[in-house]
Amino acid sequence: PQLGVPLRVVVYSYDGKSGHLVNPRLELSERRVTADEACLSAPGLWWPLERSYMVTARGRDMFGKPVTVRALGTLARVLQHEADHLDGVLFSDHLEAGERERFLAEAALTS
């Protein structure tokens, strides 16, 4: 939407694995883990967040070829985080109300 093209694109690069997914669909594992997460919208601020430990992400590459990415741990977290942005969701939106208030107060202090 920002470019006037109705595509959803995730670009990722983590621990030697990089790529992109056009119009990604995520299949999330039931196993969930809590780890610190950050976002460029609140630089330098890390906050614990529960997410699925494993993700299977399906989409297309820039040429329309089907792509499947299976990711564990941090890369799974990265894919979930970036896919959330496509829906206008920040990681802080996943926090409980009290934690979100604490996060926003900290973010205001650091900006």
Coordinates of N, CA, C and O in Angstrom, one line a residue, residues 27-96:
E27 N 2.0 -20.3 9.2 CA 1.4 -21.4 10.0 C 2.2 -21.4 11.3 O 3.4 -21.7 11.2
L28 N 1.6 -21.2 12.4 CA 2.3 -21.1 13.7 C 2.2 -22.4 14.5 O 1.2 -23.0 14.5
S29 N 3.3 -22.7 15.1 CA 3.3 -23.9 16.0 C 2.5 -23.6 17.3 O 2.4 -22.4 17.7
E30 N 2.1 -24.6 17.9 CA 1.4 -24.4 19.2 C 2.4 -24.1 20.3 O 2.1 -23.5 21.3
R31 N 3.7 -24.6 20.2 CA 4.7 -24.4 21.2 C 5.0 -22.9 21.1 O 5.3 -22.3 20.1
R32 N 5.0 -22.3 22.3 CA 5.3 -20.8 22.4 C 6.4 -20.6 23.4 O 6.6 -21.4 24.3
V33 N 7.2 -19.6 23.1 CA 8.3 -19.2 24.0 C 8.3 -17.7 24.2 O 7.8 -16.9 23.3
T34 N 8.8 -17.3 25.3 CA 8.9 -15.9 25.6 C 10.4 -15.4 25.4 O 11.2 -16.1 26.0
A35 N 10.6 -14.4 24.7 CA 11.9 -13.8 24.5 C 11.8 -12.3 24.4 O 10.8 -11.8 24.0
D36 N 12.9 -11.6 24.6 CA 12.9 -10.2 24.4 C 12.8 -9.9 22.9 O 13.4 -10.6 22.1
E37 N 12.1 -8.9 22.6 CA 11.8 -8.4 21.2 C 12.0 -6.9 21.2 O 11.7 -6.2 22.1
A38 N 12.4 -6.4 20.0 CA 12.5 -5.0 19.8 C 12.0 -4.6 18.5 O 11.6 -5.5 17.7
C39 N 11.9 -3.3 18.2 CA 11.3 -2.8 17.0 C 12.0 -1.5 16.7 O 12.2 -0.7 17.6
L40 N 12.2 -1.2 15.4 CA 12.7 0.1 15.0 C 11.8 1.2 15.4 O 12.2 2.4 15.4
S41 N 10.5 1.0 15.7 CA 9.6 2.0 16.1 C 9.9 2.5 17.5 O 9.4 3.5 17.9
A42 N 10.7 1.7 18.2 CA 11.1 2.1 19.6 C 12.5 1.7 19.8 O 12.8 0.7 20.5
P43 N 13.4 2.4 19.2 CA 14.9 2.0 19.2 C 15.4 1.8 20.5 O 15.2 2.6 21.4
G44 N 16.2 0.7 20.7 CA 16.9 0.5 22.0 C 16.1 -0.1 23.1 O 16.6 -0.4 24.2
L45 N 14.8 -0.3 22.8 CA 13.9 -0.8 23.9 C 13.5 -2.3 23.6 O 12.9 -2.6 22.5
W46 N 13.9 -3.2 24.4 CA 13.6 -4.6 24.3 C 12.6 -5.0 25.3 O 12.6 -4.5 26.5
W47 N 11.6 -5.9 25.0 CA 10.6 -6.2 25.9 C 10.2 -7.7 25.7 O 10.2 -8.2 24.6
P48 N 10.0 -8.5 26.8 CA 9.6 -9.9 26.6 C 8.2 -10.0 26.0 O 7.3 -9.3 26.3
L49 N 8.2 -10.9 25.0 CA 6.9 -11.2 24.3 C 6.8 -12.7 24.0 O 7.8 -13.3 23.5
E50 N 5.7 -13.3 24.2 CA 5.5 -14.7 23.8 C 5.1 -14.8 22.4 O 4.2 -14.0 21.9
R51 N 5.7 -15.7 21.6 CA 5.4 -16.0 20.2 C 5.6 -17.4 20.0 O 6.2 -18.2 20.8
S52 N 5.1 -17.9 18.8 CA 5.3 -19.3 18.4 C 6.7 -19.6 18.2 O 7.4 -18.7 17.6
Y53 N 7.2 -20.7 18.6 CA 8.6 -21.1 18.5 C 9.0 -21.5 17.0 O 10.1 -21.2 16.6
M54 N 8.0 -22.0 16.3 CA 8.2 -22.5 14.9 C 7.2 -21.9 14.0 O 6.0 -21.8 14.4
V55 N 7.6 -21.5 12.8 CA 6.7 -21.0 11.8 C 7.0 -21.6 10.5 O 8.2 -21.9 10.1
T56 N 6.0 -22.0 9.7 CA 6.1 -22.3 8.3 C 5.5 -21.1 7.6 O 4.3 -20.8 7.8
A57 N 6.3 -20.4 6.8 CA 5.8 -19.3 6.1 C 5.8 -19.6 4.6 O 6.7 -20.1 4.0
R58 N 4.6 -19.4 4.0 CA 4.4 -19.7 2.6 C 4.1 -18.4 1.8 O 3.3 -17.6 2.3
G59 N 4.6 -18.3 0.7 CA 4.4 -17.1 -0.2 C 4.9 -17.3 -1.5 O 5.1 -18.4 -2.0
R60 N 5.3 -16.2 -2.2 CA 5.9 -16.3 -3.5 C 7.2 -15.4 -3.5 O 7.3 -14.5 -2.7
D61 N 8.0 -15.7 -4.5 CA 9.2 -14.8 -4.6 C 8.8 -13.7 -5.6 O 7.7 -13.7 -6.1
M62 N 9.8 -12.9 -6.0 CA 9.5 -11.7 -6.8 C 9.1 -12.2 -8.3 O 8.6 -11.4 -9.0
F63 N 9.4 -13.4 -8.6 CA 9.0 -13.9 -9.9 C 7.7 -14.7 -9.9 O 7.3 -15.3 -10.9
G64 N 7.1 -14.8 -8.8 CA 5.8 -15.6 -8.6 C 6.0 -17.0 -8.3 O 5.0 -17.8 -8.2
K65 N 7.2 -17.5 -8.1 CA 7.5 -18.9 -7.8 C 7.2 -19.1 -6.3 O 7.5 -18.3 -5.4
P66 N 6.5 -20.2 -6.0 CA 6.1 -20.5 -4.6 C 7.4 -20.7 -3.7 O 8.4 -21.3 -4.2
V67 N 7.3 -20.2 -2.5 CA 8.4 -20.2 -1.6 C 7.9 -20.7 -0.2 O 6.8 -20.2 0.2
T68 N 8.6 -21.6 0.4 CA 8.2 -22.0 1.8 C 9.5 -21.9 2.6 O 10.6 -22.3 2.3
V69 N 9.3 -21.2 3.8 CA 10.4 -21.0 4.7 C 9.9 -21.6 6.1 O 8.9 -21.3 6.6
R70 N 10.7 -22.5 6.6 CA 10.5 -23.1 7.9 C 11.5 -22.5 8.8 O 12.7 -22.6 8.5
A71 N 11.1 -22.0 9.9 CA 12.0 -21.3 10.8 C 11.7 -21.6 12.3 O 10.5 -21.8 12.6
L72 N 12.8 -21.7 13.0 CA 12.7 -21.9 14.5 C 13.3 -20.7 15.2 O 14.1 -20.0 14.7
G73 N 12.9 -20.6 16.5 CA 13.5 -19.6 17.3 C 13.4 -18.2 16.9 O 12.4 -17.7 16.5
T74 N 14.6 -17.5 16.8 CA 14.6 -16.1 16.5 C 14.1 -15.8 15.1 O 13.4 -14.8 14.9
L75 N 14.5 -16.6 14.1 CA 14.0 -16.4 12.7 C 12.5 -16.5 12.7 O 11.8 -15.7 12.0
A76 N 11.9 -17.4 13.4 CA 10.5 -17.6 13.5 C 9.9 -16.3 14.1 O 8.8 -15.8 13.6
R77 N 10.5 -15.8 15.1 CA 10.1 -14.5 15.7 C 10.1 -13.3 14.7 O 9.2 -12.5 14.6
V78 N 11.2 -13.3 14.0 CA 11.4 -12.2 13.0 C 10.3 -12.2 12.0 O 9.7 -11.2 11.6
L79 N 10.0 -13.4 11.5 CA 8.9 -13.6 10.4 C 7.5 -13.1 11.0 O 6.8 -12.5 10.3
Q80 N 7.3 -13.5 12.3 CA 6.0 -13.1 12.9 C 5.9 -11.6 13.1 O 4.9 -11.0 12.8
H81 N 7.0 -11.1 13.5 CA 7.1 -9.6 13.8 C 6.9 -8.8 12.5 O 6.1 -7.9 12.5
E82 N 7.5 -9.2 11.4 CA 7.4 -8.5 10.2 C 6.0 -8.7 9.5 O 5.5 -7.8 8.9
A83 N 5.5 -9.9 9.6 CA 4.1 -10.2 9.1 C 3.1 -9.3 9.9 O 2.2 -8.8 9.3
D84 N 3.3 -9.2 11.2 CA 2.4 -8.3 12.0 C 2.4 -6.9 11.4 O 1.4 -6.2 11.3
H85 N 3.6 -6.4 11.0 CA 3.7 -5.0 10.5 C 2.8 -4.9 9.2 O 2.2 -3.8 9.0
L86 N 2.7 -5.9 8.4 CA 1.8 -5.9 7.2 C 0.4 -5.7 7.6 O -0.4 -5.2 6.8
D87 N 0.0 -6.0 8.8 CA -1.4 -5.8 9.3 C -1.5 -4.6 10.2 O -2.5 -4.4 10.8
G88 N -0.4 -3.8 10.2 CA -0.5 -2.6 11.1 C -0.3 -2.9 12.5 O -0.8 -2.1 13.4
V89 N 0.2 -4.0 12.9 CA 0.4 -4.4 14.3 C 1.8 -4.3 14.7 O 2.7 -4.8 14.1
L90 N 2.0 -3.6 15.8 CA 3.3 -3.5 16.5 C 3.5 -4.6 17.5 O 2.4 -5.0 18.1
F91 N 4.7 -5.0 17.8 CA 4.8 -6.0 18.8 C 4.2 -5.6 20.2 O 3.7 -6.4 20.9
S92 N 4.2 -4.3 20.5 CA 3.6 -3.8 21.7 C 2.1 -4.0 21.8 O 1.6 -4.1 22.9
D93 N 1.5 -4.2 20.6 CA 0.1 -4.4 20.6 C -0.3 -5.8 21.2 O -1.4 -6.1 21.5
H94 N 0.7 -6.7 21.2 CA 0.5 -8.1 21.8 C 0.6 -8.1 23.3 O 0.3 -9.1 23.9
L95 N 1.1 -7.0 23.9 CA 1.3 -7.0 25.3 C 0.0 -6.8 26.1 O -0.9 -6.2 25.6
E96 N 0.0 -7.4 27.3 CA -1.2 -7.1 28.2 C -1.2 -5.6 28.4 O -0.2 -4.9 28.4

